[in-house]
PDB file of C-alpha atoms in Angstrom:
ATOM      1  CA  MET A   1      -0.077   0.047  -0.037  1.00 61.00           C
ATOM      2  CA  PRO A   2       1.606   3.254  -1.003  1.00 70.00           C
ATOM      3  CA  THR A   3       2.350   5.874   1.815  1.00 72.00           C
ATOM      4  CA  THR A   4       0.264   9.002   1.368  1.00 85.00           C
ATOM      5  CA  GLU A   5       1.587  12.698   1.841  1.00 83.00           C
ATOM      6  CA  ARG A   6      -0.183  13.138   4.939  1.00 83.00           C
ATOM      7  CA  GLU A   7       0.993   9.622   6.392  1.00 82.00           C
ATOM      8  CA  ALA A   8       4.588  10.780   5.598  1.00 86.00           C
ATOM      9  CA  GLY A   9       4.016  14.138   7.445  1.00 86.00           C
ATOM     10  CA  ILE A  10       2.494  12.395  10.554  1.00 86.00           C
ATOM     11  CA  ALA A  11       5.750   9.940  10.513  1.00 87.00           C
ATOM     12  CA  GLU A  12       7.920  12.914  10.219  1.00 87.00           C
ATOM     13  CA  ALA A  13       6.205  14.990  13.044  1.00 87.00           C
ATOM     14  CA  VAL A  14       6.369  12.103  15.337  1.00 86.00           C
ATOM     15  CA  SER A  15      10.260  11.920  14.615  1.00 86.00           C
ATOM     16  CA  ASP A  16      10.764  15.610  15.083  1.00 83.00           C
ATOM     17  CA  LEU A  17       8.894  15.481  18.457  1.00 86.00           C
ATOM     18  CA  ALA A  18      10.748  12.514  19.674  1.00 82.00           C
ATOM     19  CA  ARG A  19      14.154  14.006  19.168  1.00 79.00           C
ATOM     20  CA  HIS A  20      13.545  16.528  22.022  1.00 70.00           C
ATOM     21  CA  ALA A  21      13.839  13.552  24.418  1.00 68.00           C
ATOM     22  CA  VAL A  22      17.616  14.038  23.759  1.00 70.00           C
ATOM     23  CA  ASP A  23      17.904  17.667  22.603  1.00 69.00           C
ATOM     24  CA  PHE A  24      15.635  18.961  25.123  1.00 69.00           C
ATOM     25  CA  ASP A  25      13.841  22.337  24.975  1.00 73.00           C
ATOM     26  CA  ALA A  26      10.384  22.587  26.735  1.00 74.00           C
ATOM     27  CA  PRO A  27       9.325  25.946  25.113  1.00 75.00           C
ATOM     28  CA  GLN A  28      10.536  24.698  21.751  1.00 79.00           C
ATOM     29  CA  LEU A  29       8.955  21.120  22.003  1.00 83.00           C
ATOM     30  CA  LEU A  30       5.582  22.730  22.798  1.00 85.00           C
ATOM     31  CA  HIS A  31       5.872  25.318  19.918  1.00 84.00           C
ATOM     32  CA  ASP A  32       6.574  22.376  17.524  1.00 87.00           C
ATOM     33  CA  LEU A  33       3.681  20.421  18.999  1.00 91.00           C
ATOM     34  CA  THR A  34       1.384  23.143  17.901  1.00 91.00           C
ATOM     35  CA  THR A  35       3.259  23.728  14.515  1.00 89.00           C
ATOM     36  CA  HIS A  36       2.937  19.966  13.624  1.00 90.00           C
ATOM     37  CA  THR A  37      -0.723  19.659  14.675  1.00 93.00           C
ATOM     38  CA  LEU A  38      -1.690  22.635  12.544  1.00 92.00           C
ATOM     39  CA  ALA A  39       0.015  21.531   9.510  1.00 91.00           C
ATOM     40  CA  LEU A  40      -1.689  18.004   9.667  1.00 93.00           C
ATOM     41  CA  LEU A  41      -5.088  18.928  11.022  1.00 93.00           C
ATOM     42  CA  PRO A  42      -8.006  21.238  10.012  1.00 94.00           C
ATOM     43  CA  PRO A  43      -8.070  23.527  12.863  1.00 94.00           C
ATOM     44  CA  GLN A  44      -6.623  26.965  12.516  1.00 94.00           C
ATOM     45  CA  CYS A  45      -5.253  27.430  15.857  1.00 93.00           C
ATOM     46  CA  ALA A  46      -3.794  25.320  18.610  1.00 94.00           C
ATOM     47  CA  GLY A  47      -2.275  25.981  22.206  1.00 92.00           C
ATOM     48  CA  VAL A  48      -1.009  23.750  25.172  1.00 91.00           C
ATOM     49  CA  THR A  49      -1.978  24.124  28.882  1.00 85.00           C
ATOM     50  CA  LEU A  50       1.035  22.700  30.977  1.00 81.00           C
ATOM     51  CA  LEU A  51       0.373  21.810  34.552  1.00 76.00           C
ATOM     52  CA  ASP A  52       2.556  21.715  37.673  1.00 70.00           C
ATOM     53  CA  ASP A  53       2.682  18.573  40.031  1.00 66.00           C
ATOM     54  CA  ASP A  54       0.026  20.415  41.920  1.00 68.00           C
ATOM     55  CA  GLY A  55      -2.384  20.355  39.148  1.00 67.00           C
ATOM     56  CA  ARG A  56      -2.248  23.974  38.683  1.00 71.00           C
ATOM     57  CA  VAL A  57      -1.494  25.787  35.088  1.00 72.00           C
ATOM     58  CA  ALA A  58       2.384  26.525  34.956  1.00 71.00           C
ATOM     59  CA  TYR A  59       2.723  27.510  31.226  1.00 74.00           C
ATOM     60  CA  THR A  60       0.636  28.072  28.172  1.00 80.00           C
ATOM     61  CA  ILE A  61       1.931  28.152  24.749  1.00 82.00           C
ATOM     62  CA  ALA A  62       0.006  29.324  21.547  1.00 85.00           C
ATOM     63  CA  SER A  63       0.373  29.182  17.834  1.00 84.00           C
ATOM     64  CA  ASP A  64      -0.793  32.865  17.157  1.00 84.00           C
ATOM     65  CA  GLU A  65      -2.434  35.719  18.944  1.00 84.00           C
ATOM     66  CA  LEU A  66      -5.821  34.425  18.854  1.00 90.00           C
ATOM     67  CA  SER A  67      -5.105  31.168  20.700  1.00 89.00           C
ATOM     68  CA  ARG A  68      -2.790  33.030  23.005  1.00 87.00           C
ATOM     69  CA  GLN A  69      -6.017  35.033  24.186  1.00 90.00           C
ATOM     70  CA  LEU A  70      -8.014  31.805  24.318  1.00 92.00           C
ATOM     71  CA  GLU A  71      -5.424  29.996  26.439  1.00 90.00           C
ATOM     72  CA  SER A  72      -5.215  32.985  28.766  1.00 89.00           C
ATOM     73  CA  HIS A  73      -9.151  32.910  29.095  1.00 91.00           C
ATOM     74  CA  GLN A  74      -8.739  29.254  30.081  1.00 89.00           C
ATOM     75  CA  ALA A  75      -6.133  29.852  32.648  1.00 86.00           C
ATOM     76  CA  GLU A  76      -8.088  32.811  34.324  1.00 88.00           C
ATOM     77  CA  LEU A  77     -11.561  31.073  34.298  1.00 88.00           C
ATOM     78  CA  GLY A  78     -10.555  27.660  35.218  1.00 85.00           C
ATOM     79  CA  GLU A  79     -12.937  26.183  32.308  1.00 88.00           C
ATOM     80  CA  GLY A  80     -12.709  25.261  28.829  1.00 90.00           C
ATOM     81  CA  PRO A  81     -11.499  22.247  26.462  1.00 91.00           C
ATOM     82  CA  GLY A  82      -7.982  22.139  28.035  1.00 88.00           C
ATOM     83  CA  PRO A  83      -9.029  21.976  31.750  1.00 86.00           C
ATOM     84  CA  ASP A  84     -11.864  19.316  30.725  1.00 87.00           C
ATOM     85  CA  SER A  85      -9.483  17.133  28.783  1.00 86.00           C
ATOM     86  CA  VAL A  86      -6.799  17.010  31.373  1.00 82.00           C
ATOM     87  CA  GLY A  87      -7.841  13.937  33.120  1.00 73.00           C
ATOM     88  CA  ARG A  88      -9.140  12.230  30.058  1.00 79.00           C
ATOM     89  CA  GLU A  89      -7.664   9.284  28.337  1.00 77.00           C
ATOM     90  CA  GLU A  90      -9.629  10.188  25.174  1.00 83.00           C
ATOM     91  CA  PRO A  91      -9.985  13.196  23.100  1.00 89.00           C
ATOM     92  CA  LEU A  92     -12.639  15.604  23.825  1.00 90.00           C
ATOM     93  CA  GLY A  93     -14.921  17.209  21.070  1.00 82.00           C
ATOM     94  CA  PRO A  94     -15.212  18.862  18.595  1.00 92.00           C
ATOM     95  CA  VAL A  95     -17.737  20.797  20.582  1.00 92.00           C
ATOM     96  CA  ALA A  96     -19.596  23.512  18.694  1.00 91.00           C
ATOM     97  CA  LEU A  97     -19.586  26.766  20.777  1.00 90.00           C
ATOM     98  CA  ARG A  98     -23.559  27.857  20.093  1.00 83.00           C
ATOM     99  CA  ALA A  99     -25.102  30.614  22.082  1.00 73.00           C
ATOM    100  CA  THR A 100     -28.207  28.519  22.793  1.00 75.00           C
ATOM    101  CA  GLY A 101     -28.742  24.731  23.300  1.00 69.00           C
ATOM    102  CA  PRO A 102     -26.973  22.054  25.638  1.00 69.00           C
ATOM    103  CA  ASP A 103     -23.441  22.686  24.513  1.00 68.00           C
ATOM    104  CA  SER A 104     -23.925  26.361  25.576  1.00 70.00           C
ATOM    105  CA  LEU A 105     -24.041  25.405  29.276  1.00 77.00           C
ATOM    106  CA  ARG A 106     -20.799  23.484  29.168  1.00 85.00           C
ATOM    107  CA  TRP A 107     -18.498  26.633  29.517  1.00 90.00           C
ATOM    108  CA  PRO A 108     -20.780  29.304  30.469  1.00 90.00           C
ATOM    109  CA  ARG A 109     -17.663  32.050  30.675  1.00 92.00           C
ATOM    110  CA  PHE A 110     -15.156  30.620  28.328  1.00 93.00           C
ATOM    111  CA  GLY A 111     -17.755  29.767  25.602  1.00 92.00           C
ATOM    112  CA  PRO A 112     -19.180  33.429  24.898  1.00 93.00           C
ATOM    113  CA  ARG A 113     -15.417  34.660  24.981  1.00 94.00           C
ATOM    114  CA  ALA A 114     -14.327  32.136  22.345  1.00 94.00           C
ATOM    115  CA  ARG A 115     -17.468  33.049  20.374  1.00 94.00           C
ATOM    116  CA  ALA A 116     -16.648  36.677  20.441  1.00 94.00           C
ATOM    117  CA  LEU A 117     -13.187  35.878  19.008  1.00 94.00           C
ATOM    118  CA  GLY A 118     -14.792  34.017  16.087  1.00 95.00           C
ATOM    119  CA  VAL A 119     -14.128  30.265  17.184  1.00 95.00           C
ATOM    120  CA  ILE A 120     -17.139  28.003  16.139  1.00 94.00           C
ATOM    121  CA  SER A 121     -15.791  25.026  17.623  1.00 95.00           C
ATOM    122  CA  VAL A 122     -12.873  23.617  20.143  1.00 95.00           C
ATOM    123  CA  ALA A 123     -11.589  20.262  20.724  1.00 95.00           C
ATOM    124  CA  ALA A 124      -8.761  18.885  22.995  1.00 95.00           C
ATOM    125  CA  VAL A 125      -6.522  15.776  23.586  1.00 94.00           C
ATOM    126  CA  PRO A 126      -4.548  15.285  26.846  1.00 92.00           C
ATOM    127  CA  LEU A 127      -0.943  15.518  27.274  1.00 90.00           C
ATOM    128  CA  ARG A 128      -0.813  12.151  29.166  1.00 87.00           C
ATOM    129  CA  VAL A 129       1.650   9.224  29.508  1.00 83.00           C
ATOM    130  CA  SER A 130       0.151   6.032  31.302  1.00 78.00           C
ATOM    131  CA  ASP A 131      -1.423   7.742  34.562  1.00 78.00           C
ATOM    132  CA  HIS A 132       0.623  10.785  34.462  1.00 80.00           C
ATOM    133  CA  ALA A 133      -1.445  13.937  33.341  1.00 82.00           C
ATOM    134  CA  LEU A 134       0.584  16.765  32.346  1.00 85.00           C
ATOM    135  CA  GLY A 135      -1.704  18.942  30.409  1.00 89.00           C
ATOM    136  CA  ALA A 136      -3.589  19.365  27.239  1.00 92.00           C
ATOM    137  CA  LEU A 137      -3.290  20.103  23.404  1.00 95.00           C
ATOM    138  CA  ASP A 138      -6.153  22.450  22.514  1.00 95.00           C
ATOM    139  CA  LEU A 139      -7.636  22.667  18.966  1.00 96.00           C
ATOM    140  CA  PHE A 140      -9.583  25.718  17.915  1.00 96.00           C
ATOM    141  CA  SER A 141     -11.660  26.425  14.729  1.00 96.00           C
ATOM    142  CA  THR A 142     -13.035  29.431  13.157  1.00 95.00           C
ATOM    143  CA  ARG A 143     -14.195  27.674  10.167  1.00 94.00           C
ATOM    144  CA  PRO A 144     -15.284  24.329   8.552  1.00 93.00           C
ATOM    145  CA  PRO A 145     -14.140  21.707   8.337  1.00 93.00           C
ATOM    146  CA  LEU A 146     -14.009  20.494  11.808  1.00 93.00           C
ATOM    147  CA  PRO A 147     -11.586  17.747  12.998  1.00 94.00           C
ATOM    148  CA  SER A 148     -12.824  14.290  12.721  1.00 94.00           C
ATOM    149  CA  ALA A 149     -12.167  11.174  15.316  1.00 92.00           C
ATOM    150  CA  LEU A 150      -9.305  10.306  13.040  1.00 93.00           C
ATOM    151  CA  ASP A 151      -7.802  13.505  13.383  1.00 94.00           C
ATOM    152  CA  LEU A 152      -8.189  13.577  17.070  1.00 94.00           C
ATOM    153  CA  SER A 153      -6.396  10.420  17.095  1.00 93.00           C
ATOM    154  CA  VAL A 154      -3.419  11.996  15.135  1.00 93.00           C
ATOM    155  CA  ALA A 155      -3.544  14.875  17.598  1.00 94.00           C
ATOM    156  CA  ARG A 156      -3.523  12.642  20.603  1.00 93.00           C
ATOM    157  CA  SER A 157      -0.540  10.572  19.141  1.00 92.00           C
ATOM    158  CA  LEU A 158       1.502  13.660  18.635  1.00 94.00           C
ATOM    159  CA  ALA A 159       0.623  14.962  22.346  1.00 93.00           C
ATOM    160  CA  THR A 160       1.506  11.738  23.593  1.00 91.00           C
ATOM    161  CA  VAL A 161       5.085  11.713  22.051  1.00 91.00           C
ATOM    162  CA  ALA A 162       5.596  15.375  23.362  1.00 91.00           C
ATOM    163  CA  ALA A 163       4.117  14.424  27.043  1.00 89.00           C
ATOM    164  CA  SER A 164       6.819  11.429  26.924  1.00 88.00           C
ATOM    165  CA  SER A 165       9.718  13.796  26.351  1.00 84.00           C
ATOM    166  CA  LEU A 166       8.288  16.167  29.010  1.00 82.00           C
ATOM    167  CA  LEU A 167       8.215  13.217  31.345  1.00 81.00           C
ATOM    168  CA  LEU A 168      11.402  11.765  30.609  1.00 78.00           C
ATOM    169  CA  GLN A 169      13.248  15.140  31.430  1.00 73.00           C
ATOM    170  CA  ARG A 170      11.273  15.618  34.719  1.00 72.00           C
ATOM    171  CA  ARG A 171      12.434  12.309  35.673  1.00 68.00           C
ATOM    172  CA  ILE A 172      16.160  12.949  34.590  1.00 66.00           C
ATOM    173  CA  GLN A 173      16.639  16.596  35.420  1.00 61.00           C
ATOM    174  CA  GLY A 174      13.984  17.059  38.063  1.00 58.00           C
ATOM    175  CA  GLN A 175      10.719  19.156  37.843  1.00 54.00           C
ATOM    176  CA  GLN A 176      12.431  22.386  38.924  1.00 56.00           C
ATOM    177  CA  VAL A 177      14.784  22.206  35.713  1.00 58.00           C
ATOM    178  CA  VAL A 178      11.664  22.093  33.487  1.00 58.00           C
ATOM    179  CA  VAL A 179       9.601  24.856  35.333  1.00 60.00           C
ATOM    180  CA  GLY A 180      12.966  26.927  34.999  1.00 63.00           C
ATOM    181  CA  GLN A 181      12.971  26.521  31.468  1.00 61.00           C
ATOM    182  CA  LEU A 182       9.212  27.224  31.096  1.00 61.00           C
ATOM    183  CA  ARG A 183       9.660  30.431  33.477  1.00 63.00           C
ATOM    184  CA  GLN A 184      12.586  31.601  31.288  1.00 62.00           C
ATOM    185  CA  ALA A 185      10.334  31.295  28.263  1.00 59.00           C
ATOM    186  CA  LEU A 186       7.656  33.375  29.961  1.00 56.00           C
ATOM    187  CA  GLU A 187      10.286  36.064  30.459  1.00 58.00           C
ATOM    188  CA  SER A 188      11.403  35.805  26.859  1.00 62.00           C
ATOM    189  CA  ARG A 189       7.963  35.918  25.430  1.00 65.00           C
ATOM    190  CA  VAL A 190       8.118  39.873  26.251  1.00 67.00           C
ATOM    191  CA  VAL A 191      11.102  40.079  23.800  1.00 74.00           C
ATOM    192  CA  ILE A 192       9.360  37.982  21.350  1.00 77.00           C
ATOM    193  CA  GLU A 193       6.245  40.282  21.439  1.00 75.00           C
ATOM    194  CA  GLN A 194       8.595  43.510  21.011  1.00 78.00           C
ATOM    195  CA  ALA A 195      10.187  41.909  17.915  1.00 81.00           C
ATOM    196  CA  LYS A 196       6.739  40.891  16.353  1.00 80.00           C
ATOM    197  CA  GLY A 197       5.608  44.347  16.805  1.00 81.00           C
ATOM    198  CA  ILE A 198       8.504  45.782  15.392  1.00 83.00           C
ATOM    199  CA  LEU A 199       8.336  43.560  12.192  1.00 82.00           C
ATOM    200  CA  ALA A 200       4.759  44.036  11.787  1.00 81.00           C
ATOM    201  CA  GLU A 201       5.419  47.818  11.680  1.00 82.00           C
ATOM    202  CA  ARG A 202       8.368  47.721   9.658  1.00 81.00           C
ATOM    203  CA  LEU A 203       7.314  45.429   6.840  1.00 81.00           C
ATOM    204  CA  GLN A 204       3.360  46.479   7.310  1.00 83.00           C
ATOM    205  CA  ILE A 205       1.970  43.047   7.963  1.00 84.00           C
ATOM    206  CA  SER A 206      -0.081  41.342  10.595  1.00 82.00           C
ATOM    207  CA  VAL A 207       1.534  40.473  13.881  1.00 77.00           C
ATOM    208  CA  ASP A 208       0.714  36.765  13.400  1.00 77.00           C
ATOM    209  CA  GLU A 209       2.522  37.002   9.909  1.00 82.00           C
ATOM    210  CA  ALA A 210       5.391  38.701  11.480  1.00 81.00           C
ATOM    211  CA  PHE A 211       5.625  35.792  13.963  1.00 80.00           C
ATOM    212  CA  ARG A 212       5.487  33.066  11.274  1.00 80.00           C
ATOM    213  CA  ARG A 213       8.537  34.693   9.368  1.00 83.00           C
ATOM    214  CA  LEU A 214      10.317  35.175  12.667  1.00 81.00           C
ATOM    215  CA  ARG A 215       9.908  31.456  13.855  1.00 79.00           C
ATOM    216  CA  ALA A 216      10.520  30.413   9.941  1.00 81.00           C
ATOM    217  CA  HIS A 217      13.744  32.125   9.988  1.00 80.00           C
ATOM    218  CA  ALA A 218      15.007  31.001  13.136  1.00 80.00           C
ATOM    219  CA  ARG A 219      14.108  27.309  12.471  1.00 77.00           C
ATOM    220  CA  SER A 220      15.811  27.549   8.868  1.00 79.00           C
ATOM    221  CA  GLN A 221      18.956  29.224  10.400  1.00 77.00           C
ATOM    222  CA  GLY A 222      18.986  26.852  13.367  1.00 77.00           C
ATOM    223  CA  ARG A 223      18.838  29.757  15.822  1.00 77.00           C
ATOM    224  CA  ARG A 224      17.001  30.240  19.238  1.00 75.00           C
ATOM    225  CA  LEU A 225      13.913  32.161  18.490  1.00 76.00           C
ATOM    226  CA  THR A 226      14.625  34.271  21.572  1.00 75.00           C
ATOM    227  CA  VAL A 227      17.785  35.264  20.412  1.00 79.00           C
ATOM    228  CA  LEU A 228      16.878  36.427  17.178  1.00 81.00           C
ATOM    229  CA  ALA A 229      13.888  38.305  18.526  1.00 81.00           C
ATOM    230  CA  ALA A 230      16.312  40.096  21.158  1.00 79.00           C
ATOM    231  CA  GLU A 231      18.405  41.301  17.950  1.00 82.00           C
ATOM    232  CA  ILE A 232      15.213  42.671  16.374  1.00 80.00           C
ATOM    233  CA  ALA A 233      14.094  44.462  19.677  1.00 76.00           C
ATOM    234  CA  GLU A 234      17.321  46.111  19.707  1.00 74.00           C
ATOM    235  CA  GLY A 235      17.309  47.232  16.097  1.00 71.00           C
ATOM    236  CA  ALA A 236      19.171  44.888  14.522  1.00 67.00           C
ATOM    237  CA  GLY A 237      18.130  41.464  12.908  1.00 63.00           C
ATOM    238  CA  PRO A 238      18.536  39.847   9.629  1.00 64.00           C
ATOM    239  CA  GLY A 239      17.420  41.462   6.286  1.00 62.00           C
ATOM    240  CA  GLU A 240      16.382  38.157   4.945  1.00 59.00           C
ATOM    241  CA  LEU A 241      12.942  38.925   7.014  1.00 62.00           C
ATOM    242  CA  ASP A 242      12.180  41.872   4.915  1.00 55.00           C
ATOM    243  CA  PRO A 243      11.070  40.398   1.604  1.00 45.00           C
ATOM    244  CA  SER A 244       7.910  38.649   1.258  1.00 43.00           C
ATOM    245  CA  PRO A 245       8.321  34.977   1.072  1.00 42.00           C
TER     246      PRO A 245
END
């Protein structure tokens, strides 16, 4: 049976996520998880909610500004697809966000905020290894098609690979080392936001497009995103980012 392009993409994504078990960088692992998820599945936005040992939200990461807002709302309100899916062994959704009907009562505060941002459906899969629940991978759709059961199975497989790397590093390095990386990433996010704004203004493009170019350039050059962002925030940075791709 010939291998399809999508099957090859899934295999490549699994291989890429698995390498983080050796070359570990927690923020980059979670960024790569959202990137591969969106490349392979229908949703337009993705985010990750990561919990600490006490079950509290320790860190969130997002594919773009929309999912960043949605992850922030979930963390603030304590409700949404991420919190609901943390303890599950199966994917959640997709759940349509309607103003009325049974589903409208599921997340009475998160649902209206998500709808106001243009989200029509949400889904999530747990970041889970055996009985260790580490967080959730959240999928947000602003237009059809919605993810199928098979799509969510792919998302769960990717999330499990990422969770395995996270759990392995927690055991090898200790929880504090992993949390330290994530806290450093939170501090670096300020610099990345500054760089996104500078690029968006300089190139007259959207903030999301500025981040896409920033991340793509960092990956193509094998550089850390935060280092490149700091250069741009200080007024420097590569000229290759200027031309349209």
